[in-house]
mmCIF file of C-alpha atoms in Angstrom:
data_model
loop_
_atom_site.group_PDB
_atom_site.id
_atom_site.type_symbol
_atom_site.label_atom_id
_atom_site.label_comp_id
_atom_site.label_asym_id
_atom_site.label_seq_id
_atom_site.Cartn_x
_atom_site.Cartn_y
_atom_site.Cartn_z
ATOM 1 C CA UNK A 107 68.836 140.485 145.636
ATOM 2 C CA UNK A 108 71.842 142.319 146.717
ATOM 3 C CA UNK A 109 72.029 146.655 146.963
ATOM 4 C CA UNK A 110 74.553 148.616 147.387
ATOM 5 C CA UNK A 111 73.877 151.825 147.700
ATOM 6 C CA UNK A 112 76.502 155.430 147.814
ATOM 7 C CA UNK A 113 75.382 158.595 147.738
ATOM 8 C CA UNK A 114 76.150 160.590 143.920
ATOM 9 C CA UNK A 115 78.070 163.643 144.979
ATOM 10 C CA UNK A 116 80.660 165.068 147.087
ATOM 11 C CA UNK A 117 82.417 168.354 146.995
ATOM 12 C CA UNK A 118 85.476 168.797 149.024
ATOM 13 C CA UNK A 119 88.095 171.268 149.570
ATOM 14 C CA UNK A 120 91.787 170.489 148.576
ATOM 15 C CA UNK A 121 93.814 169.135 151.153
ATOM 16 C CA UNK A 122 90.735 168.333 153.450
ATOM 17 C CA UNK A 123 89.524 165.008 153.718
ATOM 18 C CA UNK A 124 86.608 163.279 152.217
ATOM 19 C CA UNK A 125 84.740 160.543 153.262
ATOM 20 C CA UNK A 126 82.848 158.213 150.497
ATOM 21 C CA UNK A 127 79.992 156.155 152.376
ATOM 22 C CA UNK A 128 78.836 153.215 151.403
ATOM 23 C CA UNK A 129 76.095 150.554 152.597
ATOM 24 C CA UNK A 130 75.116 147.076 151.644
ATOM 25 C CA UNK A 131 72.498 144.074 152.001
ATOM 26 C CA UNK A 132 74.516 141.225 151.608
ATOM 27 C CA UNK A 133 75.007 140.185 155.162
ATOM 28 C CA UNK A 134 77.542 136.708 153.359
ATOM 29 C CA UNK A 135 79.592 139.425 151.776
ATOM 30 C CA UNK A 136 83.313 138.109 151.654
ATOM 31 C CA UNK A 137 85.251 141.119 150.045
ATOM 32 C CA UNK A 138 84.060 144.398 149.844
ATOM 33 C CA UNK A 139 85.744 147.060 147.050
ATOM 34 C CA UNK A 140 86.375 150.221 146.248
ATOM 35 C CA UNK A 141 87.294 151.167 142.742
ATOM 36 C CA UNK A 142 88.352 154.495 141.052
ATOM 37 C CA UNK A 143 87.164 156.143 137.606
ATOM 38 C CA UNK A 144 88.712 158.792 136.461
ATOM 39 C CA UNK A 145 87.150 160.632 134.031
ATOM 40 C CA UNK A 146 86.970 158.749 130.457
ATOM 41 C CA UNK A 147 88.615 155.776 131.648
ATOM 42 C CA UNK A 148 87.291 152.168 132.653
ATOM 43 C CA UNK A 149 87.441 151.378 136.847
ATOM 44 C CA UNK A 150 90.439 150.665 138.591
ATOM 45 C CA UNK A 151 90.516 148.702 141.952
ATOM 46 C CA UNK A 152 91.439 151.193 144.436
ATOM 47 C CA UNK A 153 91.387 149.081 147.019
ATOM 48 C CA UNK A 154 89.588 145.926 149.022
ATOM 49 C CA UNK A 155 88.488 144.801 152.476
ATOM 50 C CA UNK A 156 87.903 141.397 153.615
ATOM 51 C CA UNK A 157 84.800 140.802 155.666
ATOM 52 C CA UNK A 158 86.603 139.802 158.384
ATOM 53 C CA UNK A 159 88.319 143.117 158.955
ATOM 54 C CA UNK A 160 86.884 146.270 160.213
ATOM 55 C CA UNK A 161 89.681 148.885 158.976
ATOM 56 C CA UNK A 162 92.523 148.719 156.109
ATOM 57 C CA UNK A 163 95.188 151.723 155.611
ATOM 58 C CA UNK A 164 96.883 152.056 152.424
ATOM 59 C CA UNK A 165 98.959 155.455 152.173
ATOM 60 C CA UNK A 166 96.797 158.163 151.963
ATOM 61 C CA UNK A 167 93.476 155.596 152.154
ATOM 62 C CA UNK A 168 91.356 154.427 154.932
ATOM 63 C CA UNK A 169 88.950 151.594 154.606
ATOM 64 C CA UNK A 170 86.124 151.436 157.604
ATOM 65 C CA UNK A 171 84.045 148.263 157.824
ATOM 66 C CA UNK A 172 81.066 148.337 160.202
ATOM 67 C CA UNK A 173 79.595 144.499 159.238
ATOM 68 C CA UNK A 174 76.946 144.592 161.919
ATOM 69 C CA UNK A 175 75.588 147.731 160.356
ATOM 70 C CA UNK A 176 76.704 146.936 156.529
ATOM 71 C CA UNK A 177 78.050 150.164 156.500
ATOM 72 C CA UNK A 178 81.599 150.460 154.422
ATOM 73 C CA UNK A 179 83.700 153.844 154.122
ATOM 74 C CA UNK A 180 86.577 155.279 152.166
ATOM 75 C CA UNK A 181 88.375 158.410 153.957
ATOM 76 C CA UNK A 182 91.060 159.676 151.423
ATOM 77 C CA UNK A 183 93.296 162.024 153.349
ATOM 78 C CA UNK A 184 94.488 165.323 151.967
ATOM 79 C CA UNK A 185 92.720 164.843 149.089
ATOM 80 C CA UNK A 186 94.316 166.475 145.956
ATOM 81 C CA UNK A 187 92.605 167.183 142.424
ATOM 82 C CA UNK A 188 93.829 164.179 140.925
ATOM 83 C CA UNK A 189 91.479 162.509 143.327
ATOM 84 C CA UNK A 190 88.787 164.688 141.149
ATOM 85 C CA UNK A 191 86.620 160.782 140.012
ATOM 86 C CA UNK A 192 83.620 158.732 140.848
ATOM 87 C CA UNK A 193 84.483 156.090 143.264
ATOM 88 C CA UNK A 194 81.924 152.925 143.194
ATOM 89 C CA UNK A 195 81.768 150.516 145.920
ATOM 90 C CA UNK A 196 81.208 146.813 145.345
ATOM 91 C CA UNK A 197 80.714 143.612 146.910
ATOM 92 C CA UNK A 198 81.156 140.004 146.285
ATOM 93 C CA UNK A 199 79.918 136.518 148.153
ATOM 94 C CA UNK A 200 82.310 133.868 147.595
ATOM 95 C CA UNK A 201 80.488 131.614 149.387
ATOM 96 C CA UNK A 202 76.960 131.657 146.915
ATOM 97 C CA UNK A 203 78.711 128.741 144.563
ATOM 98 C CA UNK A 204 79.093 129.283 141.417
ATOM 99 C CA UNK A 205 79.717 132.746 139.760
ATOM 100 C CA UNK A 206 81.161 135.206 142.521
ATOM 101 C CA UNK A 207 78.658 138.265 141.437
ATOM 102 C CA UNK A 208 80.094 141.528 141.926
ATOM 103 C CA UNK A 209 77.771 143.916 142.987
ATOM 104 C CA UNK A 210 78.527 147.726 142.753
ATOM 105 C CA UNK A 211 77.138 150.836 144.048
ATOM 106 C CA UNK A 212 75.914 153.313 142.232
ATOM 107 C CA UNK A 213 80.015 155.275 142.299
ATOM 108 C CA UNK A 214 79.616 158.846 144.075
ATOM 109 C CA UNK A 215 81.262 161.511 142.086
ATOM 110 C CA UNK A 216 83.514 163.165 144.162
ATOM 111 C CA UNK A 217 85.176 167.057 143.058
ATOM 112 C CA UNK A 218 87.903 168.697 144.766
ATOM 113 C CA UNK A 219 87.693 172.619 144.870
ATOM 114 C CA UNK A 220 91.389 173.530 144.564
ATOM 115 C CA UNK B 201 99.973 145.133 133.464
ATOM 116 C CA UNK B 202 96.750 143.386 132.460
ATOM 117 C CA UNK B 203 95.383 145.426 129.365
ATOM 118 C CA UNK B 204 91.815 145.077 128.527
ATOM 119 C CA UNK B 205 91.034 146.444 125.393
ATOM 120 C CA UNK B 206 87.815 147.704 123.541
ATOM 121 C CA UNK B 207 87.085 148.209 120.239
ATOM 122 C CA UNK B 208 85.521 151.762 119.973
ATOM 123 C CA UNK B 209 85.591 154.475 122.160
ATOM 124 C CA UNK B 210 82.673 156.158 121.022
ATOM 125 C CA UNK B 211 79.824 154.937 118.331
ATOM 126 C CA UNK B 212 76.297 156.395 117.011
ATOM 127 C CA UNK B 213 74.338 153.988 116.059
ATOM 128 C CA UNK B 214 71.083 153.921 114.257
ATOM 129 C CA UNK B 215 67.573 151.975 115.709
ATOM 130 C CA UNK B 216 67.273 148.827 114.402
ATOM 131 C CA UNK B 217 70.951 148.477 113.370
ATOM 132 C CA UNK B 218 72.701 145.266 114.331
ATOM 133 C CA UNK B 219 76.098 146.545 116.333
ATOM 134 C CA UNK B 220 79.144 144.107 117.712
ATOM 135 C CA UNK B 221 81.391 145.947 120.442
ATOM 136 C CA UNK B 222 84.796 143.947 120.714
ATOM 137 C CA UNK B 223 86.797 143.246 124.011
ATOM 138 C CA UNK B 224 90.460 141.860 124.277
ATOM 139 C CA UNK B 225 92.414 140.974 126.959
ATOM 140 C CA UNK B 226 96.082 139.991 126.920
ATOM 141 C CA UNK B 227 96.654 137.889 130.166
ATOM 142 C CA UNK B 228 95.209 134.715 129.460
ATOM 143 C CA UNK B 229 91.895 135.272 132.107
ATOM 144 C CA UNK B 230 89.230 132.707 132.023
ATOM 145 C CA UNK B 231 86.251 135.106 133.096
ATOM 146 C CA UNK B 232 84.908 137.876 131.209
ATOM 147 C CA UNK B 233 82.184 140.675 131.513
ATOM 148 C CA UNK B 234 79.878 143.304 130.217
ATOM 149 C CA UNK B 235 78.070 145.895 132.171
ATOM 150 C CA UNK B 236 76.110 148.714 131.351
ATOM 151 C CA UNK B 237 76.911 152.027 133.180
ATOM 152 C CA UNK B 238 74.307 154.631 133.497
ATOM 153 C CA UNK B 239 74.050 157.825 135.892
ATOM 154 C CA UNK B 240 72.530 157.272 138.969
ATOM 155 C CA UNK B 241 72.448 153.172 138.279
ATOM 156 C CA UNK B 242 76.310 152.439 138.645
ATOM 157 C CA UNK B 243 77.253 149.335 136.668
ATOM 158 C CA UNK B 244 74.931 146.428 135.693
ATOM 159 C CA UNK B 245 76.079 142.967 133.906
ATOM 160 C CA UNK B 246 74.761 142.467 130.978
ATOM 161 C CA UNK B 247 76.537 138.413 130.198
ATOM 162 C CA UNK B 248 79.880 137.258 131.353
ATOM 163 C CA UNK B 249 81.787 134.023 130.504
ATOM 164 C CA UNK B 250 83.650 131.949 132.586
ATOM 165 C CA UNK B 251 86.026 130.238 129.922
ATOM 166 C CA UNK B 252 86.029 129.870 126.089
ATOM 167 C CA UNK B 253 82.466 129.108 124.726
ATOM 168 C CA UNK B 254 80.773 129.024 127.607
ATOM 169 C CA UNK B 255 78.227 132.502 128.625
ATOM 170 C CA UNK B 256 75.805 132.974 131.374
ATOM 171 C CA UNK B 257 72.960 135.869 131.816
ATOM 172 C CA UNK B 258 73.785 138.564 133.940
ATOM 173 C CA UNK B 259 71.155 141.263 135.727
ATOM 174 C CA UNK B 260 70.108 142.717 132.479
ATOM 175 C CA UNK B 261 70.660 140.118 129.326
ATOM 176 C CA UNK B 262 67.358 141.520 127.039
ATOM 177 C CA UNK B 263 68.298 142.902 123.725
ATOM 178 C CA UNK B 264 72.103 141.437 124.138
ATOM 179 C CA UNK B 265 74.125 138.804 122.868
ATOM 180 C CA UNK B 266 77.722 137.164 123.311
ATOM 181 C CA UNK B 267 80.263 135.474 121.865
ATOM 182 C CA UNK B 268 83.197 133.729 122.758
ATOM 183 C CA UNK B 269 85.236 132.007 120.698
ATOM 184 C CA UNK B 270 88.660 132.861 121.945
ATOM 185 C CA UNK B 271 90.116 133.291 125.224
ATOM 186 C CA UNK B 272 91.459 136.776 124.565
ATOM 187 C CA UNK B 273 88.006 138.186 123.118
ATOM 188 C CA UNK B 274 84.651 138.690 124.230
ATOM 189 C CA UNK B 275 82.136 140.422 122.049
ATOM 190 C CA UNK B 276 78.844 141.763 123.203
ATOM 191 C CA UNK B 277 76.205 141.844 120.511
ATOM 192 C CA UNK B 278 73.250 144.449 120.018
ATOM 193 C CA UNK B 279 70.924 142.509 117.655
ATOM 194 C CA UNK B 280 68.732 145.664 116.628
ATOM 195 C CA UNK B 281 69.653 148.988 118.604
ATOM 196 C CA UNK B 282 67.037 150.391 120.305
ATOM 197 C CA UNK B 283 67.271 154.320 121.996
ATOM 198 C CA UNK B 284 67.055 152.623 125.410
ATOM 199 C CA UNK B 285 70.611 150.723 124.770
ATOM 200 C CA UNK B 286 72.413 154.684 124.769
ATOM 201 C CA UNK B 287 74.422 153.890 127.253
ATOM 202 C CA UNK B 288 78.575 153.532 128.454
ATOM 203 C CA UNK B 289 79.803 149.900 127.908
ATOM 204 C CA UNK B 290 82.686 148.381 130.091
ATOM 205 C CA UNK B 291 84.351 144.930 129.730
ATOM 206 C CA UNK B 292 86.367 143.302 132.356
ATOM 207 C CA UNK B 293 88.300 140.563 132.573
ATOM 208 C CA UNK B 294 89.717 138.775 135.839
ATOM 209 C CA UNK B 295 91.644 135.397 136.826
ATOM 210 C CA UNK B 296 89.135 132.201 138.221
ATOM 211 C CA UNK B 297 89.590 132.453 141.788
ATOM 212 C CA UNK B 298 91.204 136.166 141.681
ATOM 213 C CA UNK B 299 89.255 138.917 143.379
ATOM 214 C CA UNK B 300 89.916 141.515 141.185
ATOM 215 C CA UNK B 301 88.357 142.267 137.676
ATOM 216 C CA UNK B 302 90.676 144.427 134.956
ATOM 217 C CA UNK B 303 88.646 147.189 133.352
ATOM 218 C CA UNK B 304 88.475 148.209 129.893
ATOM 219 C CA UNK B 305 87.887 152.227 128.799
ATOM 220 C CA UNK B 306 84.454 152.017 127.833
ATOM 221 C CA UNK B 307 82.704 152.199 124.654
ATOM 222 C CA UNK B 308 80.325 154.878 124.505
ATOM 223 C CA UNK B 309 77.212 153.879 122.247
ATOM 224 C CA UNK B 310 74.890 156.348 121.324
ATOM 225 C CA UNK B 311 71.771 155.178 119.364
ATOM 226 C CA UNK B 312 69.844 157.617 117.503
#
């Protein structure tokens, strides 16, 4: 079936970047996510590539799609402590019929040292 | 803004108890969802339903239930609690056809 897998922790530096790394199986992927959960809350979608694209740039966010390698990143720039959640990537096939599964990753966990 | 609701925050349960978790959404979406969150795992789906009445198995349906009866509410049933279902419970909702699924806050169950 399909993986996705992120590493669980990253530690950055306020007002540094951080980079969230993400790959996946599913080589029919159609949209690939990232979604933000701040600490005793449900996830919110952060933000979402389509397969056919290999960057997105929202603000302070930078999506990077590498398809041939399955390899999806989030760069947030300047990161601040409200940044301070896990961040799970996720993946859907809208082309398996049916029920679009969502897979996610397992979220990385990412703190910012102010 | 969507609002997906859940019943409990936080619960301790007892083994062998029977325990109902509640979800409500307000924006008339067909689909709905439970997942399971655990450290290290990330989120796994328990059941979801496309529309009223109908439910279909997700990755990890064993010891789990579901009912749906109304649009607006989508309840995930624990038929006898076992230690192994400690876990963080999310609902979603999202639109047929829309990419994006609505998160509730979580119920954290605790079975002791």
């Amino acid at each position: 079936g399909e993986d996705v897998e992120q590493s669980l922790f990253l530690s950055v530096r306020e007002g540094d970047s951080s980079v969230i790394n993400c790959t996946y199986t599913d080589s029919s992927s159609t949209y690939l996510y990232w979604y933000k959960q701040e600490p005793g809350a449900g996830l919110q979608l952060l933000t979402y590539i389509f397969s056919n694209m290999d960057m997105k740039q929202d603000q302070r966010l930078t999506v990077l799609l590498n398809k041939k390698d399955k390899h999806l990143s989030l760069r947030i720039a300047d990161t601040q402590t409200g940044d301070s959640a896990i961040y799970f990537c996720a993946e859907t096939n809208l082309n398996s019929g049916g029920y679009q599964k969502v897979t996610f990753g397992t979220g990385t966990k990412l703190q910012v040292i102010p | 803004d969507v609002k997906v609701t859940q019943s409990s925050r936080y619960l301790v349960k007892r083994t062998g108890e029977k325990v109902f978790l509640e979800c409500v959404q307000d924006m008339d979406h067909e689909n709905m969802f439970w997942y399971r969150q655990d450290p290290g795992l990330g989120l796994r789906l328990i059941y979801f339903s496309y529309d009223v009445k109908m439910k279909e198995k997700g990755d990890i349906p064993e010891g789990y239930s579901v009912s749906r009866e109304k649009k607006e509410r989508f309840s995930l049933i624990l038929e006898s609690a076992s230690t192994n279902q400690t876990s963080m419970y999310l609902c979603a909702s999202k639109r047929i056809g829309s990419y994006e699924q609505y998160f509730g806050p979580g119920t954290r169950l605790t079975v002791t």
